[in-house]
Amino acid sequence: MDRPTLYIANKNYSSWSFRPWMALTGLGIDFEEVLIPFDDAAGNPNIKAVSPTGRVPLLQHGALKIWESLAIIEYAAELYPDAGLLRAERALARSVSMEMLSSFRALRSACPMNIRRPKARIALPDGVDTDISRIETIWRDLLQQSGGPFLFGAFGAADAMFAPVVNRFEIYDLVDRSDTLAYMQTMKAHPAWRKWEEAARVEPWVVPEDEV
């Protein structure tokens, strides 16, 4: 089978890139990584050269190009059915993954992902607390049903989709529930998380609008 290529952006900031990278790496799926930084306010032309949308992440497998993080994860789940990206609870995993993809705009807007950011609180606009409460409810319900330590027992697609939220919850000091913090620690201890974080911390690029 041809080795797919995953195009991503800055590891410090790119929550969209983090999700499929975490999913593929966490399940041991072999792929080539190509990082194209968004260091140009008008858009890096190198991204536009490979992506029809001018954005990453993008997975290329032969002549096929797939964009959007959840679509990439879904394709990988079909390409590598034994990896377990989407398990027996496929519909539920897809539901919570789609909710993460389409919702929680207040949290994402107010609190950009930033691996290097020192932990500190900020003034939160309306809607962020509601987003936090809903995410904690999703996590708590799934962990109770599965028994943990990940949302569906073993690491999978839903965990990867929520990985950027783990960073947001931590660096903006947004949560204090013991079950939420325990799940966050489980995610941060995963080898794929540690590998991404290590690379993010030594990146040279700074994006001012994401330095909240």
Short mmCIF file of C-alpha atoms in Angstrom, two decimals:
data_model
loop_
_atom_site.label_atom_id
_atom_site.label_comp_id
_atom_site.label_asym_id
_atom_site.label_seq_id
_atom_site.Cartn_x
_atom_site.Cartn_y
_atom_site.Cartn_z
CA MET A 1 0.00 0.00 0.00
CA ASP A 2 1.34 3.44 -0.93
CA ARG A 3 2.39 5.56 1.99
CA PRO A 4 0.10 8.61 2.39
CA THR A 5 1.43 12.12 2.96
CA LEU A 6 -0.10 14.40 5.58
CA TYR A 7 0.41 18.12 5.03
CA ILE A 8 0.14 20.10 8.26
CA ALA A 9 0.82 23.61 9.58
CA ASN A 10 2.58 24.94 12.70
CA LYS A 11 2.44 22.43 15.52
CA ASN A 12 2.25 25.17 18.14
CA TYR A 13 -0.97 26.68 16.79
CA SER A 14 -2.68 24.42 14.24
CA SER A 15 -5.48 22.63 16.05
CA TRP A 16 -6.87 21.41 12.72
CA SER A 17 -3.55 19.75 11.84
CA PHE A 18 -3.17 18.33 15.35
CA ARG A 19 -6.31 16.18 15.08
CA PRO A 20 -5.47 13.94 12.09
CA TRP A 21 -1.77 13.87 12.99
CA MET A 22 -2.65 12.68 16.51
CA ALA A 23 -5.07 10.08 15.14
CA LEU A 24 -2.65 8.60 12.61
CA THR A 25 0.39 8.76 14.88
CA GLY A 26 -1.48 7.48 17.91
CA LEU A 27 -2.60 4.36 16.06
CA GLY A 28 0.79 3.70 14.50
CA ILE A 29 -0.29 4.41 10.92
CA ASP A 30 2.75 5.04 8.72
CA PHE A 31 2.68 8.33 6.81
CA GLU A 32 4.99 11.04 5.56
CA GLU A 33 4.68 14.40 7.33
CA VAL A 34 5.15 17.68 5.47
CA LEU A 35 4.92 20.86 7.58
CA ILE A 36 4.15 24.13 5.77
CA PRO A 37 4.02 27.03 8.27
CA PHE A 38 1.35 29.72 8.05
CA ASP A 39 3.90 32.50 8.38
CA ASP A 40 2.43 34.73 5.68
CA ALA A 41 -0.60 36.90 6.47
CA ALA A 42 -1.80 36.51 2.88
CA GLY A 43 -1.44 32.72 3.04
CA ASN A 44 1.67 30.68 2.42
CA PRO A 45 1.84 30.01 -1.35
CA ASN A 46 3.36 26.61 -0.63
CA ILE A 47 0.08 25.59 1.02
CA LYS A 48 -1.92 26.84 -1.96
CA ALA A 49 0.35 24.83 -4.25
CA VAL A 50 -0.69 21.50 -2.69
CA SER A 51 -4.19 22.17 -1.30
CA PRO A 52 -7.24 23.04 -3.40
CA THR A 53 -8.68 25.00 -0.46
CA GLY A 54 -5.43 26.81 0.34
CA ARG A 55 -5.55 25.30 3.82
CA VAL A 56 -4.15 22.33 5.69
CA PRO A 57 -4.39 19.62 6.96
CA LEU A 58 -4.52 17.70 3.72
CA LEU A 59 -3.86 14.01 3.17
CA GLN A 60 -2.51 12.92 -0.21
CA HIS A 61 -2.65 9.23 -1.10
CA GLY A 62 -1.44 8.66 -4.62
CA ALA A 63 -3.39 11.09 -6.81
CA LEU A 64 -6.17 11.43 -4.22
CA LYS A 65 -6.28 14.54 -2.01
CA ILE A 66 -8.48 14.70 1.10
CA TRP A 67 -8.92 17.82 3.20
CA GLU A 68 -10.69 18.64 6.50
CA SER A 69 -9.53 16.85 9.63
CA LEU A 70 -12.50 14.53 10.18
CA ALA A 71 -12.61 13.50 6.51
CA ILE A 72 -8.92 12.56 6.77
CA ILE A 73 -9.59 10.50 9.89
CA GLU A 74 -12.59 8.79 8.27
CA TYR A 75 -10.52 7.91 5.20
CA ALA A 76 -7.72 6.53 7.37
CA ALA A 77 -10.25 4.42 9.27
CA GLU A 78 -11.40 2.88 5.97
CA LEU A 79 -7.85 2.50 4.63
CA TYR A 80 -6.59 0.85 7.84
CA PRO A 81 -9.63 -0.95 9.31
CA ASP A 82 -7.54 -2.85 11.84
CA ALA A 83 -6.18 0.36 13.40
CA GLY A 84 -9.39 0.91 15.36
CA LEU A 85 -9.82 4.63 14.64
CA LEU A 86 -13.61 4.27 14.73
CA ARG A 87 -14.71 1.35 16.85
CA ALA A 88 -17.93 -0.56 17.39
CA GLU A 89 -19.53 2.65 18.66
CA ARG A 90 -18.91 4.12 15.20
CA ALA A 91 -22.06 6.26 14.99
CA LEU A 92 -21.55 7.75 18.46
CA ALA A 93 -17.87 8.40 17.80
CA ARG A 94 -18.80 10.12 14.54
CA SER A 95 -21.49 12.17 16.31
CA VAL A 96 -19.20 13.60 18.97
CA SER A 97 -16.43 14.14 16.41
CA MET A 98 -18.82 16.08 14.17
CA GLU A 99 -20.03 18.11 17.15
CA MET A 100 -16.43 19.05 17.88
CA LEU A 101 -15.92 19.98 14.24
CA SER A 102 -19.02 22.16 13.92
CA SER A 103 -19.56 23.58 17.41
CA PHE A 104 -17.83 25.34 20.32
CA ARG A 105 -17.05 28.48 18.32
CA ALA A 106 -16.96 30.71 21.39
CA LEU A 107 -14.24 28.60 23.00
CA ARG A 108 -12.22 28.25 19.79
CA SER A 109 -12.41 31.96 19.03
CA ALA A 110 -11.52 33.21 22.52
CA CYS A 111 -8.89 30.58 23.31
CA PRO A 112 -6.67 29.62 20.35
CA MET A 113 -4.55 26.51 20.68
CA ASN A 114 -1.02 27.43 21.67
CA ILE A 115 1.27 24.67 22.94
CA ARG A 116 3.94 27.08 24.18
CA ARG A 117 1.62 29.47 26.04
CA PRO A 118 2.23 29.72 29.83
CA LYS A 119 -0.83 28.76 31.83
CA ALA A 120 -2.87 31.86 32.64
CA ARG A 121 -6.53 32.84 32.73
CA ILE A 122 -8.17 35.42 30.50
CA ALA A 123 -11.51 37.25 30.59
CA LEU A 124 -13.97 34.94 28.86
CA PRO A 125 -16.68 36.25 26.50
CA ASP A 126 -20.24 34.98 26.53
CA GLY A 127 -20.69 31.44 25.36
CA VAL A 128 -17.35 30.00 26.46
CA ASP A 129 -18.69 28.61 29.74
CA THR A 130 -21.52 26.91 27.88
CA ASP A 131 -19.03 25.30 25.48
CA ILE A 132 -16.86 24.11 28.36
CA SER A 133 -19.84 22.59 30.17
CA ARG A 134 -20.98 20.71 27.06
CA ILE A 135 -17.51 19.31 26.33
CA GLU A 136 -17.10 18.15 29.93
CA THR A 137 -20.48 16.43 29.73
CA ILE A 138 -19.47 14.60 26.54
CA TRP A 139 -16.22 13.45 28.08
CA ARG A 140 -17.81 12.42 31.37
CA ASP A 141 -20.62 10.43 29.71
CA LEU A 142 -18.30 8.61 27.31
CA LEU A 143 -15.72 7.81 29.97
CA GLN A 144 -18.41 6.42 32.26
CA GLN A 145 -19.81 4.26 29.46
CA SER A 146 -16.43 2.98 28.26
CA GLY A 147 -14.59 2.77 31.56
CA GLY A 148 -11.73 4.85 30.07
CA PRO A 149 -8.97 5.73 30.02
CA PHE A 150 -9.89 7.22 26.61
CA LEU A 151 -13.35 8.23 25.45
CA PHE A 152 -14.14 4.83 23.92
CA GLY A 153 -11.77 2.78 26.06
CA ALA A 154 -8.73 2.64 23.78
CA PHE A 155 -7.39 5.70 21.97
CA GLY A 156 -9.35 6.55 18.82
CA ALA A 157 -10.70 9.18 16.46
CA ALA A 158 -12.85 11.02 19.01
CA ASP A 159 -9.86 11.54 21.31
CA ALA A 160 -7.87 12.97 18.40
CA MET A 161 -10.70 15.35 17.51
CA PHE A 162 -10.78 16.72 21.05
CA ALA A 163 -6.98 16.91 21.47
CA PRO A 164 -6.78 20.69 20.85
CA VAL A 165 -9.43 21.24 23.53
CA VAL A 166 -7.17 19.53 26.06
CA ASN A 167 -4.55 22.19 25.34
CA ARG A 168 -7.10 25.00 25.55
CA PHE A 169 -8.52 23.77 28.85
CA GLU A 170 -5.02 23.61 30.32
CA ILE A 171 -3.32 26.79 29.13
CA TYR A 172 -6.29 29.05 29.87
CA ASP A 173 -6.98 27.27 33.18
CA LEU A 174 -10.61 26.63 32.29
CA VAL A 175 -11.51 23.49 34.25
CA ASP A 176 -11.08 21.97 37.69
CA ARG A 177 -13.23 18.81 37.69
CA SER A 178 -11.15 15.81 38.73
CA ASP A 179 -12.51 13.56 35.97
CA THR A 180 -11.81 16.20 33.32
CA LEU A 181 -8.28 16.74 34.59
CA ALA A 182 -7.64 12.98 34.70
CA TYR A 183 -8.67 12.57 31.07
CA MET A 184 -6.48 15.52 30.10
CA GLN A 185 -3.50 13.91 31.80
CA THR A 186 -4.19 10.65 29.98
CA MET A 187 -4.18 12.49 26.67
CA LYS A 188 -1.01 14.44 27.47
CA ALA A 189 0.79 11.23 28.45
CA HIS A 190 0.10 9.58 25.08
CA PRO A 191 3.34 9.18 23.08
CA ALA A 192 1.79 10.90 20.06
CA TRP A 193 0.87 13.95 22.15
CA ARG A 194 4.37 14.15 23.62
CA LYS A 195 5.95 13.89 20.17
CA TRP A 196 3.77 16.73 18.81
CA GLU A 197 4.36 18.90 21.88
CA GLU A 198 8.13 18.44 21.73
CA ALA A 199 8.19 19.60 18.11
CA ALA A 200 5.81 22.51 18.78
CA ARG A 201 7.94 23.92 21.56
CA VAL A 202 10.99 24.37 19.35
CA GLU A 203 9.23 25.91 16.35
CA PRO A 204 10.53 29.39 15.46
CA TRP A 205 7.29 30.86 14.13
CA VAL A 206 5.13 33.29 16.13
CA VAL A 207 1.57 34.12 15.04
CA PRO A 208 0.59 37.31 16.94
CA GLU A 209 -3.20 36.82 16.64
CA ASP A 210 -2.91 33.45 18.38
CA GLU A 211 -0.85 34.83 21.27
CA VAL A 212 -3.78 35.67 23.55
#
